[in-house]
Short mmCIF file of C-alpha atoms and ligand atoms in Angstrom, two decimals:
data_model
loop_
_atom_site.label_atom_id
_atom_site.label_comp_id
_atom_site.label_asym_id
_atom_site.label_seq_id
_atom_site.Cartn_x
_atom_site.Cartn_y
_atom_site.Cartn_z
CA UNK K 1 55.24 118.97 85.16
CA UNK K 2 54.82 116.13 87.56
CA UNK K 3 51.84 113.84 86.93
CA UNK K 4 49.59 114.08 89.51
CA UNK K 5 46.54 112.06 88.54
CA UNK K 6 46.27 108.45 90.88
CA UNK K 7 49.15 110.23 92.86
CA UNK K 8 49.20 108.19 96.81
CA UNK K 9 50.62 109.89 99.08
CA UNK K 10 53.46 108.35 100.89
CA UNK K 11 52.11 106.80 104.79
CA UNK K 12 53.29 103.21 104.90
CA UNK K 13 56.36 104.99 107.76
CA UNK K 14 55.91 101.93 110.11
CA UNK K 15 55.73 104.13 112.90
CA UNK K 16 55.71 100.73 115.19
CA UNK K 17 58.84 99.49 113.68
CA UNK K 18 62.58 100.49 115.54
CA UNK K 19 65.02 101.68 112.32
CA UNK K 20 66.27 98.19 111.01
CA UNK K 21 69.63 99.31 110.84
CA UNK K 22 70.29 100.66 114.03
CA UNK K 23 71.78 97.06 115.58
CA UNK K 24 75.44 96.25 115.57
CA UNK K 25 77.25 95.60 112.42
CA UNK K 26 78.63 92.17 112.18
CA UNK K 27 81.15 92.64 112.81
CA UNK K 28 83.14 94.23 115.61
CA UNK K 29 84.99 97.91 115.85
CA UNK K 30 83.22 98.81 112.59
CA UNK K 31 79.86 99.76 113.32
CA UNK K 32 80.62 103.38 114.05
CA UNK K 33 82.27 103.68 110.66
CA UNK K 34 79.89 105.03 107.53
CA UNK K 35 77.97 103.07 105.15
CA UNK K 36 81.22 103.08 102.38
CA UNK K 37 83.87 101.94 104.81
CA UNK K 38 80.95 99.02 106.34
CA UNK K 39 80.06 98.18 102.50
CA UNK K 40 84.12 97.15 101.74
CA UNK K 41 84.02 95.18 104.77
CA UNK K 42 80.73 93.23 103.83
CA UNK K 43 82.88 92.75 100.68
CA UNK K 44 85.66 91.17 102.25
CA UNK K 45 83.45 89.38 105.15
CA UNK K 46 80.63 87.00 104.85
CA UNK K 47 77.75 88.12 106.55
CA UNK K 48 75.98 84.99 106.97
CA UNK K 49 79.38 83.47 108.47
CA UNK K 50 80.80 86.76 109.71
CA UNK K 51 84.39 85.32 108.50
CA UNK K 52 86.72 85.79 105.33
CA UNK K 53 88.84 83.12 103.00
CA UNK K 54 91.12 85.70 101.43
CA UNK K 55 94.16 84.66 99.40
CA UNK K 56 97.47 86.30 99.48
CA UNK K 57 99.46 86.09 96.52
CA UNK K 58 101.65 89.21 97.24
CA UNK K 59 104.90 87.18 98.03
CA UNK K 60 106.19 88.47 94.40
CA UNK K 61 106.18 91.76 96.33
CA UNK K 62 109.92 91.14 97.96
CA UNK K 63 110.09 87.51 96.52
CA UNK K 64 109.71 87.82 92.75
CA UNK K 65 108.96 84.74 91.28
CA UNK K 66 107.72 82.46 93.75
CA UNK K 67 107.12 78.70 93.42
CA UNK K 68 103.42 78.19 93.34
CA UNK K 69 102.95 81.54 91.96
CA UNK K 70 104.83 81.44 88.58
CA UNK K 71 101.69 81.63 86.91
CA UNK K 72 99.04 83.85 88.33
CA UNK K 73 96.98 84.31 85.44
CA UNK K 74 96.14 80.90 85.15
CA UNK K 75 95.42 80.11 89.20
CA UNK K 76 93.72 83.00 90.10
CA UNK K 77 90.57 82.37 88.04
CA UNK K 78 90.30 78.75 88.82
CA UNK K 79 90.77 79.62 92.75
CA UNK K 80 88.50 82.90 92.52
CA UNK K 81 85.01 80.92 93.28
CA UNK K 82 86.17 80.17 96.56
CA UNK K 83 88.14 83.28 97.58
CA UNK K 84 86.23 86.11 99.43
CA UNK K 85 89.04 88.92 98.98
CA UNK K 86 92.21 88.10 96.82
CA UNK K 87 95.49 90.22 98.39
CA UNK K 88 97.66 91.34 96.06
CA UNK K 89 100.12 93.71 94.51
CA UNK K 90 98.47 96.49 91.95
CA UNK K 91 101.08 95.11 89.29
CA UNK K 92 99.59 91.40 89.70
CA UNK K 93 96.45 92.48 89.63
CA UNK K 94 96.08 94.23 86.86
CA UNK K 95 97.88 92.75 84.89
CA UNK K 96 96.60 89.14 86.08
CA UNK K 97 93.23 89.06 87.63
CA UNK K 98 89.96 89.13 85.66
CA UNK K 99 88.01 92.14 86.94
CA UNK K 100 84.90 90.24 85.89
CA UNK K 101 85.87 88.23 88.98
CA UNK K 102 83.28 89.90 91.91
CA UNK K 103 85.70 88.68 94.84
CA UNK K 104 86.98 91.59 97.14
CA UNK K 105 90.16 92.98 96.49
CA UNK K 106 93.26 93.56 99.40
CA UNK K 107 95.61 95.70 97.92
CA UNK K 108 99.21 96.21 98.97
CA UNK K 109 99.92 99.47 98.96
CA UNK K 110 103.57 99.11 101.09
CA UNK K 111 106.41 98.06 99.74
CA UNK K 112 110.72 99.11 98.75
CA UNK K 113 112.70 95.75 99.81
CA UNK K 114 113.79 92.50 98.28
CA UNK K 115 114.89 89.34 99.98
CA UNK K 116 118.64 90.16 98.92
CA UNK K 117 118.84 92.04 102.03
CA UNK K 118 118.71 90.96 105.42
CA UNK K 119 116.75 94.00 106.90
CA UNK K 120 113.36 94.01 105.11
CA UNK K 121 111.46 96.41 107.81
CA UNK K 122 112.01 99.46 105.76
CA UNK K 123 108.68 100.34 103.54
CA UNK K 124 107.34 102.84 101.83
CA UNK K 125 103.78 103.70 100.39
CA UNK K 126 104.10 102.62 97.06
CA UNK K 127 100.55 103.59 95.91
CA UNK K 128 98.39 106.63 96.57
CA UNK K 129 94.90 106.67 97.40
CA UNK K 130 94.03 107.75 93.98
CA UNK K 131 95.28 104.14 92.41
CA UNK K 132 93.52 102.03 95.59
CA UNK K 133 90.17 104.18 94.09
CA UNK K 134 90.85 103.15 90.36
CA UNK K 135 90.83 100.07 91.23
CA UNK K 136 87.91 99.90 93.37
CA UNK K 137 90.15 98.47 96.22
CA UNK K 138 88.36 97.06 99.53
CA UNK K 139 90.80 97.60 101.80
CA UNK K 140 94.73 99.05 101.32
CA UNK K 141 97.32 96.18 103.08
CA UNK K 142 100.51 98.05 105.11
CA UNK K 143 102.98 95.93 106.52
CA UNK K 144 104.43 97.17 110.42
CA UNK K 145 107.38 96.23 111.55
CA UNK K 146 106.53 96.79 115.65
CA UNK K 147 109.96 96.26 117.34
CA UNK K 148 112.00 96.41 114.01
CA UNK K 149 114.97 98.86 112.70
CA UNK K 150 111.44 99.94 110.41
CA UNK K 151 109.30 100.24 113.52
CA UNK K 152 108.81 104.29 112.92
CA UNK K 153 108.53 104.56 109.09
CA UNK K 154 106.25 101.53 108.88
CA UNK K 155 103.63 103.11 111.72
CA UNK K 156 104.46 106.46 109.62
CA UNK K 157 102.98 104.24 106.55
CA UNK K 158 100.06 103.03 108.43
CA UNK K 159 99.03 106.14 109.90
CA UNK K 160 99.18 108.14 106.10
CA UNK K 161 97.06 105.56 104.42
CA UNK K 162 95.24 105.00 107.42
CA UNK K 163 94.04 109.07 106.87
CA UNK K 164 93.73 108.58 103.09
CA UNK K 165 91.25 105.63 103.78
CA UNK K 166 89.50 107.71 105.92
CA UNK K 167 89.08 110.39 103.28
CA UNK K 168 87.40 107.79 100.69
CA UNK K 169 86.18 104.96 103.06
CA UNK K 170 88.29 102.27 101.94
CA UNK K 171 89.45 100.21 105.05
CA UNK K 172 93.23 99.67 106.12
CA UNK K 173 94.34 96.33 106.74
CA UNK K 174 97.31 96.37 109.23
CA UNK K 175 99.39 93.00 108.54
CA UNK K 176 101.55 92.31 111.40
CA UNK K 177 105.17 91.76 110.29
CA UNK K 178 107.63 88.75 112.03
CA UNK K 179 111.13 89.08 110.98
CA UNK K 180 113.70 86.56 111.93
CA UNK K 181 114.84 88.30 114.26
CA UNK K 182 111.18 88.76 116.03
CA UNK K 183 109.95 86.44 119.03
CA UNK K 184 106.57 85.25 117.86
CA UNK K 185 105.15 84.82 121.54
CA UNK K 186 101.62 85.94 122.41
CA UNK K 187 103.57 88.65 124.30
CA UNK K 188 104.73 89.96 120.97
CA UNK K 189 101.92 89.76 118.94
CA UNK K 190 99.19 91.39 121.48
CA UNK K 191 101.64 94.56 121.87
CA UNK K 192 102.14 94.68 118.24
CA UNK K 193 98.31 94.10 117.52
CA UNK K 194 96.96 96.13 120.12
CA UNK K 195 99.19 99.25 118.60
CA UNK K 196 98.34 98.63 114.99
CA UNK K 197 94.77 98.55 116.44
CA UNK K 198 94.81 101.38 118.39
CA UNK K 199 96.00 103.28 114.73
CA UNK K 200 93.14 102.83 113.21
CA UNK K 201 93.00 99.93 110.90
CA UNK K 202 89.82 98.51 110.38
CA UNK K 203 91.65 94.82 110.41
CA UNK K 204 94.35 93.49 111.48
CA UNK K 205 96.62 90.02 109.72
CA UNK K 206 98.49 88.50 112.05
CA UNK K 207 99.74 84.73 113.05
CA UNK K 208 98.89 81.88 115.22
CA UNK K 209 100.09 81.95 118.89
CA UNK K 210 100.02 80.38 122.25
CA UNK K 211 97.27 82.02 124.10
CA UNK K 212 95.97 83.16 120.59
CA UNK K 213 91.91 84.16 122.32
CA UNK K 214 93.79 86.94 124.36
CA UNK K 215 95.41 88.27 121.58
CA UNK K 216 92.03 88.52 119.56
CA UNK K 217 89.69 89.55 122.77
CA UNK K 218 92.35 92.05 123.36
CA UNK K 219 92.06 93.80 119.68
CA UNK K 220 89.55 95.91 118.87
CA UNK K 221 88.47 95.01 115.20
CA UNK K 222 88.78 91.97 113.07
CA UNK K 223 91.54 89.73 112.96
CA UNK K 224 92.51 87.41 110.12
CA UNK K 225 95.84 84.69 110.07
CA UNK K 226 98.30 84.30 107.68
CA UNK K 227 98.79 80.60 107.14
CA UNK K 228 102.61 81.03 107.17
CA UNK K 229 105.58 78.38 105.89
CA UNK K 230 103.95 75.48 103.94
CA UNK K 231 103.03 72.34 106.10
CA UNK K 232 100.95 69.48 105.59
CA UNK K 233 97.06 70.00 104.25
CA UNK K 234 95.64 68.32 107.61
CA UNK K 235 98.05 70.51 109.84
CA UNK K 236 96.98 73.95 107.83
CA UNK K 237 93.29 72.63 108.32
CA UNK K 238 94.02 72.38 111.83
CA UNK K 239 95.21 76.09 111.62
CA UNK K 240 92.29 77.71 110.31
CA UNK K 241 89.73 75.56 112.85
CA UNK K 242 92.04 76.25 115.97
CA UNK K 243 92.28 80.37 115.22
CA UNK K 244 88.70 80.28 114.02
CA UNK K 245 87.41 78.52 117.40
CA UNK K 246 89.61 81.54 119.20
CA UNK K 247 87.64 84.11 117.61
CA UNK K 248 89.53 85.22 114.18
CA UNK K 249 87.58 86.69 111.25
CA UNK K 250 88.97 83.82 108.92
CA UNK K 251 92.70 83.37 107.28
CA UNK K 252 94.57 84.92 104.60
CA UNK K 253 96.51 82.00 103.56
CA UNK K 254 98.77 81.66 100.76
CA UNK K 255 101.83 79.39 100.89
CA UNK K 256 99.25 76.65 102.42
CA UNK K 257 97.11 76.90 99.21
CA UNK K 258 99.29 77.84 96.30
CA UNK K 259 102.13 75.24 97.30
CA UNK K 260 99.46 72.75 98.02
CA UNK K 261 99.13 69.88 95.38
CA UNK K 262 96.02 70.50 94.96
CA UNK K 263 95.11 74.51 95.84
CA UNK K 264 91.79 74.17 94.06
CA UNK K 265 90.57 71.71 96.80
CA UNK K 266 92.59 72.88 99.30
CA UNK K 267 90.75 76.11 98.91
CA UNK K 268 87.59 74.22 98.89
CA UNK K 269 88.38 72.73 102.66
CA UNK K 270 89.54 76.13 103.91
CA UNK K 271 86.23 77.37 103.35
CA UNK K 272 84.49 74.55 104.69
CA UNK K 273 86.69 75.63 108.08
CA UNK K 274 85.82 79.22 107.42
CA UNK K 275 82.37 79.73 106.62
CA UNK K 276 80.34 76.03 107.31
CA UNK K 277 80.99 75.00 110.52
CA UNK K 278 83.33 72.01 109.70
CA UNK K 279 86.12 70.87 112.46
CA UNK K 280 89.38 70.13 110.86
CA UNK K 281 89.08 66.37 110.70
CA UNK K 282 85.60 67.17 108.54
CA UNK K 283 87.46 69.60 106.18
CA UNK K 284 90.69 67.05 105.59
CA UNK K 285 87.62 64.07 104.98
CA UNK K 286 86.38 66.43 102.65
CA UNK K 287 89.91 67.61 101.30
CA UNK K 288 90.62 64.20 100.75
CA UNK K 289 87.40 62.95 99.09
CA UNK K 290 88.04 65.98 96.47
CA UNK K 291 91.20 64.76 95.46
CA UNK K 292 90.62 61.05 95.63
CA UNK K 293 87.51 61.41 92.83
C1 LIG Z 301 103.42 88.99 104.58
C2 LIG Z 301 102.08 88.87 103.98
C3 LIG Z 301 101.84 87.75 103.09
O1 LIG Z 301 100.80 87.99 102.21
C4 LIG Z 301 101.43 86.58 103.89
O2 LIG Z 301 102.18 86.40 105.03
C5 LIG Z 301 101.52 85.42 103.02
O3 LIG Z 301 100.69 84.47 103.39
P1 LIG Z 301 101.27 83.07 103.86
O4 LIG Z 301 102.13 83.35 105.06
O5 LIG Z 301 100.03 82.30 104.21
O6 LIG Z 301 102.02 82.49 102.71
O7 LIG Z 301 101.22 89.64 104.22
O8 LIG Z 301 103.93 90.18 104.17
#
């Protein structure tokens, strides 16, 4: 039986008070979406800064071994305390990244070509829904091929995951695919984010462009950048603070970092970019300073 003696009875409602949580999310497109699918995002995205530094490290994917990456079990864990959400492949991960670590995890659930062939827009979903909930995945990555040979079976992709997510509130990440063959113009990349968009991710990774503000104002949720081909520290700086300053959600950078000489402190600078404020120049003072010690 309950114990009833000094029992107070519950009146401290704060009648005067509005519902705390009834304001906007931080951030946009999600704050119609439950408390699970807004609890991975906070995971991935710092509230305070409302951005993300995620690391991609899925270039093994269709790459194999790829310089930079040859030894994941020793870089991950020296990168982790400066990565929000670390993108990889459920084979890397598991077999490579602490799960002590507390950073969020992007995983890649697409996946079926190799860079032996010269079409890569054909994917598949590699890994069910069940897998992405074993291992307590934030969000589920699917690669779309808009205006590719792939263009129907990778929105096919999207859209299946896309409804599994939905099932167990874990958040689709739509990463925008460039082939060789694709014009990376801002006319290209707001058709192909608007339609990933209007699919139902909860993010979208895309790249740098001319008129890159229209592209974000024009798509609905958060958008993060890939950092692309490997160039210069102070030019990949220069990156983040431009597509930050236009509005993205942060980067998910990985040739830029892992190819870097120095990817601990490269790391370091990118977050300066991402989450403090710094302009460019700041971050490549700092970047230098680090390695200079
Ligand atoms: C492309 C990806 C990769 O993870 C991403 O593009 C790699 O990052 P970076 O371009 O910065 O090396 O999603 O499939």
């Amino acid at each position: 039986m309950a114990d009833l003696d000094n029992f107070k009875v519950a009146k401290n409602y704060h009648l005067e008070e509005p519902f705390a949580n009834q304001k906007g999310f931080f951030l946009k497109g999600i704050n119609s979406l439950d408390w699970g699918m807004k609890k991975h995002m906070s995971n991935i995205f710092n509230k305070d800064s409302g951005n993300t530094v995620m690391f991609a490290f899925d270039h093994g994917y269709f790459q194999g071994s790829t310089s930079g990456l040859e030894r994941l079990d020793l870089l991950l864990p020296k990168l982790a305390p400066y990565v929000d959400c670390f993108m990889g492949t459920r084979g890397a991960i598991r077999a490579t990244l602490p799960p002590e670590i507390t950073s969020a995890v992007a995983l890649r659930v697409t996946s079926g070509s190799s860079m032996l062939q010269d079409d890569l827009s054909h994917e598949v979903v590699a890994v069910n829904i069940e897998d992405a909930i074993r291992m307590n995945a934030d969000c589920m990555a699917v690669q779309i091929f808009i205006g590719s040979q792939g263009q129907l079976s990778s929105l096919d992709n999207v859209n299946r995951v896309i409804n599994d997510g939905m099932k167990y509130s874990i958040p689709t990440m739509g990463v925008c695919a460039v082939g060789k063959e694709l014009e990376r113009t801002d006319k290209f990349f707001k058709l192909a984010t608007r339609i990933i968009a209007e699919m139902g991710v909860q993010m979208v990774k895309t790249y740098d462009c001319e008129n890159f503000e229209e592209v974000v104002a024009a798509c609905p949720v958060p958008i993060v950048v890939a950092g692309g081909k490997k160039i210069p520290e102070k030019e990949a700086l220069t990156l983040a603070y431009s597509v930050l300053q236009k509005g993205a959600h942060g980067v998910d950078m990985g040739r830029n970092i892992f190819q870097s000489q120095h990817p601990v402190e490269m790391i370091q600078a990118v977050n300066k970019v991402v989450h403090e404020g710094f302009t460019d120049k700041e971050a490549y003072e700092f970047y230098e300073d680090l390695i200079h010690r």
